Amino acid sequence: MSDDLIKDALHMIPYGFYAISTTDGAGEVNIMVANWLVQASFTPRMVALGLARKAYSHGLVKTGRKFVVNIFNKADAEAIKGFTRSRAKNPDKVANATYTLSPTVGCPVVEGAAAYLECEVRAMVDAGGDHDVVIAEVVNAGVMKPGKAEETLTLHDLGWNYAG
Ligand SMILES: Cc1cc2nc3c(=O)[nH]c(=O)nc-3n(C[C@H](O)[C@H](O)[C@H](O)COP(=O)(O)O)c2cc1C
């Protein structure tokens, strides 16, 4: 334990680890990594994503109002690692990536992904924090490698942390 119990407790929450792809709807796309993602409604099916206000992807989501969640198997962890740095620090990260555009919202489906969720933004909540909460309806999905959650890549598989 540290002297920051809020941090200690937040570090006890388990997370998946995803590549979030975005578009401005006018041809520009980006891909970033994120773990702050949960399902947030059954009817309609929604997800909530904590999205850094300073991220390049934030601007694209604000304009394009859509994104794709790329879900990977543990065995394909290498496929996501190229997207961990920001667009500002790695301007070629998308140019160097292999992907196709998803059929409904037109965001990148990254090569190696096991499944994807196509999402349309219904609300972007600015509660005064450094991340907005983006609430989006899942309007379509694809499953390339059917599997169970136990096989899905998590943040903890990589020994990384983004919380606290
Ligand atoms: C392990 C890890 C987990 C991350 N999780 C999130 C997250 O859940 N939400 C978020 O907005 N940023 C998250 N980030 C930070 C973004 O990836 C970072 O802000 C990145 O610069 C965004 O890329 P972009 O500027 O190209 O959009 C995470 C970074 C790492 C390394």
mmCIF file with all atom_site columns, N, CA, C and O in Angstrom, residues 61-82:
data_model
loop_
_atom_site.group_PDB
_atom_site.id
_atom_site.type_symbol
_atom_site.label_atom_id
_atom_site.label_alt_id
_atom_site.label_comp_id
_atom_site.label_asym_id
_atom_site.label_entity_id
_atom_site.label_seq_id
_atom_site.pdbx_PDB_ins_code
_atom_site.Cartn_x
_atom_site.Cartn_y
_atom_site.Cartn_z
_atom_site.occupancy
_atom_site.B_iso_or_equiv
_atom_site.pdbx_formal_charge
_atom_site.auth_seq_id
_atom_site.auth_comp_id
_atom_site.auth_asym_id
_atom_site.auth_atom_id
_atom_site.pdbx_PDB_model_num
ATOM 1  N N  . VAL A 1 61 ? -12.960 12.320  -32.976 1.00 0.00 ? 61 VAL A N  1
ATOM 2  C CA . VAL A 1 61 ? -14.244 11.818  -32.444 1.00 0.00 ? 61 VAL A CA 1
ATOM 3  C C  . VAL A 1 61 ? -15.248 12.967  -32.339 1.00 0.00 ? 61 VAL A C  1
ATOM 4  O O  . VAL A 1 61 ? -16.431 12.805  -32.651 1.00 0.00 ? 61 VAL A O  1
ATOM 5  N N  . LYS A 1 62 ? -14.763 14.121  -31.925 1.00 0.00 ? 62 LYS A N  1
ATOM 6  C CA . LYS A 1 62 ? -15.659 15.278  -31.783 1.00 0.00 ? 62 LYS A CA 1
ATOM 7  C C  . LYS A 1 62 ? -16.252 15.686  -33.131 1.00 0.00 ? 62 LYS A C  1
ATOM 8  O O  . LYS A 1 62 ? -17.416 16.040  -33.244 1.00 0.00 ? 62 LYS A O  1
ATOM 9  N N  . THR A 1 63 ? -15.431 15.572  -34.174 1.00 0.00 ? 63 THR A N  1
ATOM 10 C CA . THR A 1 63 ? -15.893 15.956  -35.512 1.00 0.00 ? 63 THR A CA 1
ATOM 11 C C  . THR A 1 63 ? -16.685 14.829  -36.173 1.00 0.00 ? 63 THR A C  1
ATOM 12 O O  . THR A 1 63 ? -17.790 15.039  -36.662 1.00 0.00 ? 63 THR A O  1
ATOM 13 N N  . GLY A 1 64 ? -16.101 13.630  -36.170 1.00 0.00 ? 64 GLY A N  1
ATOM 14 C CA . GLY A 1 64 ? -16.699 12.518  -36.925 1.00 0.00 ? 64 GLY A CA 1
ATOM 15 C C  . GLY A 1 64 ? -17.796 11.789  -36.195 1.00 0.00 ? 64 GLY A C  1
ATOM 16 O O  . GLY A 1 64 ? -18.623 11.116  -36.811 1.00 0.00 ? 64 GLY A O  1
ATOM 17 N N  . ARG A 1 65 ? -17.806 11.859  -34.844 1.00 0.00 ? 65 ARG A N  1
ATOM 18 C CA . ARG A 1 65 ? -18.839 11.236  -34.006 1.00 0.00 ? 65 ARG A CA 1
ATOM 19 C C  . ARG A 1 65 ? -18.922 9.718   -34.196 1.00 0.00 ? 65 ARG A C  1
ATOM 20 O O  . ARG A 1 65 ? -19.991 9.120   -34.107 1.00 0.00 ? 65 ARG A O  1
ATOM 21 N N  . LYS A 1 66 ? -17.783 9.093   -34.437 1.00 0.00 ? 66 LYS A N  1
ATOM 22 C CA . LYS A 1 66 ? -17.779 7.639   -34.565 1.00 0.00 ? 66 LYS A CA 1
ATOM 23 C C  . LYS A 1 66 ? -16.406 7.091   -34.221 1.00 0.00 ? 66 LYS A C  1
ATOM 24 O O  . LYS A 1 66 ? -15.404 7.812   -34.310 1.00 0.00 ? 66 LYS A O  1
ATOM 25 N N  . PHE A 1 67 ? -16.368 5.829   -33.803 1.00 0.00 ? 67 PHE A N  1
ATOM 26 C CA . PHE A 1 67 ? -15.096 5.148   -33.572 1.00 0.00 ? 67 PHE A CA 1
ATOM 27 C C  . PHE A 1 67 ? -15.320 3.654   -33.619 1.00 0.00 ? 67 PHE A C  1
ATOM 28 O O  . PHE A 1 67 ? -16.466 3.174   -33.598 1.00 0.00 ? 67 PHE A O  1
ATOM 29 N N  . VAL A 1 68 ? -14.198 2.932   -33.717 1.00 0.00 ? 68 VAL A N  1
ATOM 30 C CA . VAL A 1 68 ? -14.238 1.463   -33.683 1.00 0.00 ? 68 VAL A CA 1
ATOM 31 C C  . VAL A 1 68 ? -13.345 0.992   -32.545 1.00 0.00 ? 68 VAL A C  1
ATOM 32 O O  . VAL A 1 68 ? -12.244 1.524   -32.338 1.00 0.00 ? 68 VAL A O  1
ATOM 33 N N  . VAL A 1 69 ? -13.851 0.016   -31.788 1.00 0.00 ? 69 VAL A N  1
ATOM 34 C CA . VAL A 1 69 ? -13.057 -0.641  -30.747 1.00 0.00 ? 69 VAL A CA 1
ATOM 35 C C  . VAL A 1 69 ? -12.491 -1.925  -31.350 1.00 0.00 ? 69 VAL A C  1
ATOM 36 O O  . VAL A 1 69 ? -13.258 -2.830  -31.709 1.00 0.00 ? 69 VAL A O  1
ATOM 37 N N  . ASN A 1 70 ? -11.156 -1.997  -31.482 1.00 0.00 ? 70 ASN A N  1
ATOM 38 C CA . ASN A 1 70 ? -10.486 -3.208  -31.975 1.00 0.00 ? 70 ASN A CA 1
ATOM 39 C C  . ASN A 1 70 ? -10.092 -4.061  -30.768 1.00 0.00 ? 70 ASN A C  1
ATOM 40 O O  . ASN A 1 70 ? -9.367  -3.598  -29.881 1.00 0.00 ? 70 ASN A O  1
ATOM 41 N N  . ILE A 1 71 ? -10.570 -5.305  -30.743 1.00 0.00 ? 71 ILE A N  1
ATOM 42 C CA . ILE A 1 71 ? -10.340 -6.232  -29.624 1.00 0.00 ? 71 ILE A CA 1
ATOM 43 C C  . ILE A 1 71 ? -9.349  -7.297  -30.093 1.00 0.00 ? 71 ILE A C  1
ATOM 44 O O  . ILE A 1 71 ? -9.520  -7.865  -31.185 1.00 0.00 ? 71 ILE A O  1
ATOM 45 N N  . PHE A 1 72 ? -8.335  -7.545  -29.278 1.00 0.00 ? 72 PHE A N  1
ATOM 46 C CA . PHE A 1 72 ? -7.275  -8.485  -29.671 1.00 0.00 ? 72 PHE A CA 1
ATOM 47 C C  . PHE A 1 72 ? -7.222  -9.686  -28.738 1.00 0.00 ? 72 PHE A C  1
ATOM 48 O O  . PHE A 1 72 ? -7.575  -9.586  -27.560 1.00 0.00 ? 72 PHE A O  1
ATOM 49 N N  . ASN A 1 73 ? -6.748  -10.801 -29.268 1.00 0.00 ? 73 ASN A N  1
ATOM 50 C CA . ASN A 1 73 ? -6.417  -11.949 -28.425 1.00 0.00 ? 73 ASN A CA 1
ATOM 51 C C  . ASN A 1 73 ? -5.052  -11.717 -27.775 1.00 0.00 ? 73 ASN A C  1
ATOM 52 O O  . ASN A 1 73 ? -4.203  -10.995 -28.322 1.00 0.00 ? 73 ASN A O  1
ATOM 53 N N  . LYS A 1 74 ? -4.857  -12.383 -26.626 1.00 0.00 ? 74 LYS A N  1
ATOM 54 C CA . LYS A 1 74 ? -3.555  -12.281 -25.941 1.00 0.00 ? 74 LYS A CA 1
ATOM 55 C C  . LYS A 1 74 ? -2.417  -12.647 -26.895 1.00 0.00 ? 74 LYS A C  1
ATOM 56 O O  . LYS A 1 74 ? -1.348  -12.038 -26.867 1.00 0.00 ? 74 LYS A O  1
ATOM 57 N N  . ALA A 1 75 ? -2.666  -13.634 -27.739 1.00 0.00 ? 75 ALA A N  1
ATOM 58 C CA . ALA A 1 75 ? -1.628  -14.127 -28.648 1.00 0.00 ? 75 ALA A CA 1
ATOM 59 C C  . ALA A 1 75 ? -1.204  -13.083 -29.674 1.00 0.00 ? 75 ALA A C  1
ATOM 60 O O  . ALA A 1 75 ? -0.135  -13.202 -30.284 1.00 0.00 ? 75 ALA A O  1
ATOM 61 N N  . ASP A 1 76 ? -2.037  -12.045 -29.856 1.00 0.00 ? 76 ASP A N  1
ATOM 62 C CA . ASP A 1 76 ? -1.762  -11.032 -30.882 1.00 0.00 ? 76 ASP A CA 1
ATOM 63 C C  . ASP A 1 76 ? -1.362  -9.690  -30.269 1.00 0.00 ? 76 ASP A C  1
ATOM 64 O O  . ASP A 1 76 ? -1.556  -8.629  -30.891 1.00 0.00 ? 76 ASP A O  1
ATOM 65 N N  . ALA A 1 77 ? -0.790  -9.736  -29.089 1.00 0.00 ? 77 ALA A N  1
ATOM 66 C CA . ALA A 1 77 ? -0.427  -8.500  -28.382 1.00 0.00 ? 77 ALA A CA 1
ATOM 67 C C  . ALA A 1 77 ? 0.485   -7.603  -29.212 1.00 0.00 ? 77 ALA A C  1
ATOM 68 O O  . ALA A 1 77 ? 0.393   -6.370  -29.141 1.00 0.00 ? 77 ALA A O  1
ATOM 69 N N  . GLU A 1 78 ? 1.353   -8.204  -30.020 1.00 0.00 ? 78 GLU A N  1
ATOM 70 C CA . GLU A 1 78 ? 2.293   -7.389  -30.808 1.00 0.00 ? 78 GLU A CA 1
ATOM 71 C C  . GLU A 1 78 ? 1.560   -6.464  -31.774 1.00 0.00 ? 78 GLU A C  1
ATOM 72 O O  . GLU A 1 78 ? 2.058   -5.387  -32.114 1.00 0.00 ? 78 GLU A O  1
ATOM 73 N N  . ALA A 1 79 ? 0.372   -6.884  -32.217 1.00 0.00 ? 79 ALA A N  1
ATOM 74 C CA . ALA A 1 79 ? -0.356  -6.124  -33.236 1.00 0.00 ? 79 ALA A CA 1
ATOM 75 C C  . ALA A 1 79 ? -0.828  -4.760  -32.734 1.00 0.00 ? 79 ALA A C  1
ATOM 76 O O  . ALA A 1 79 ? -1.101  -3.862  -33.522 1.00 0.00 ? 79 ALA A O  1
ATOM 77 N N  . ILE A 1 80 ? -0.931  -4.595  -31.418 1.00 0.00 ? 80 ILE A N  1
ATOM 78 C CA . ILE A 1 80 ? -1.464  -3.342  -30.867 1.00 0.00 ? 80 ILE A CA 1
ATOM 79 C C  . ILE A 1 80 ? -0.346  -2.389  -30.449 1.00 0.00 ? 80 ILE A C  1
ATOM 80 O O  . ILE A 1 80 ? -0.553  -1.186  -30.306 1.00 0.00 ? 80 ILE A O  1
ATOM 81 N N  . LYS A 1 81 ? 0.851   -2.910  -30.280 1.00 0.00 ? 81 LYS A N  1
ATOM 82 C CA . LYS A 1 81 ? 1.909   -2.113  -29.650 1.00 0.00 ? 81 LYS A CA 1
ATOM 83 C C  . LYS A 1 81 ? 2.347   -0.908  -30.486 1.00 0.00 ? 81 LYS A C  1
ATOM 84 O O  . LYS A 1 81 ? 2.832   0.079   -29.948 1.00 0.00 ? 81 LYS A O  1
ATOM 85 N N  . GLY A 1 82 ? 2.133   -0.982  -31.796 1.00 0.00 ? 82 GLY A N  1
ATOM 86 C CA . GLY A 1 82 ? 2.530   0.129   -32.662 1.00 0.00 ? 82 GLY A CA 1
ATOM 87 C C  . GLY A 1 82 ? 1.698   1.389   -32.479 1.00 0.00 ? 82 GLY A C  1
ATOM 88 O O  . GLY A 1 82 ? 2.028   2.441   -33.014 1.00 0.00 ? 82 GLY A O  1
#
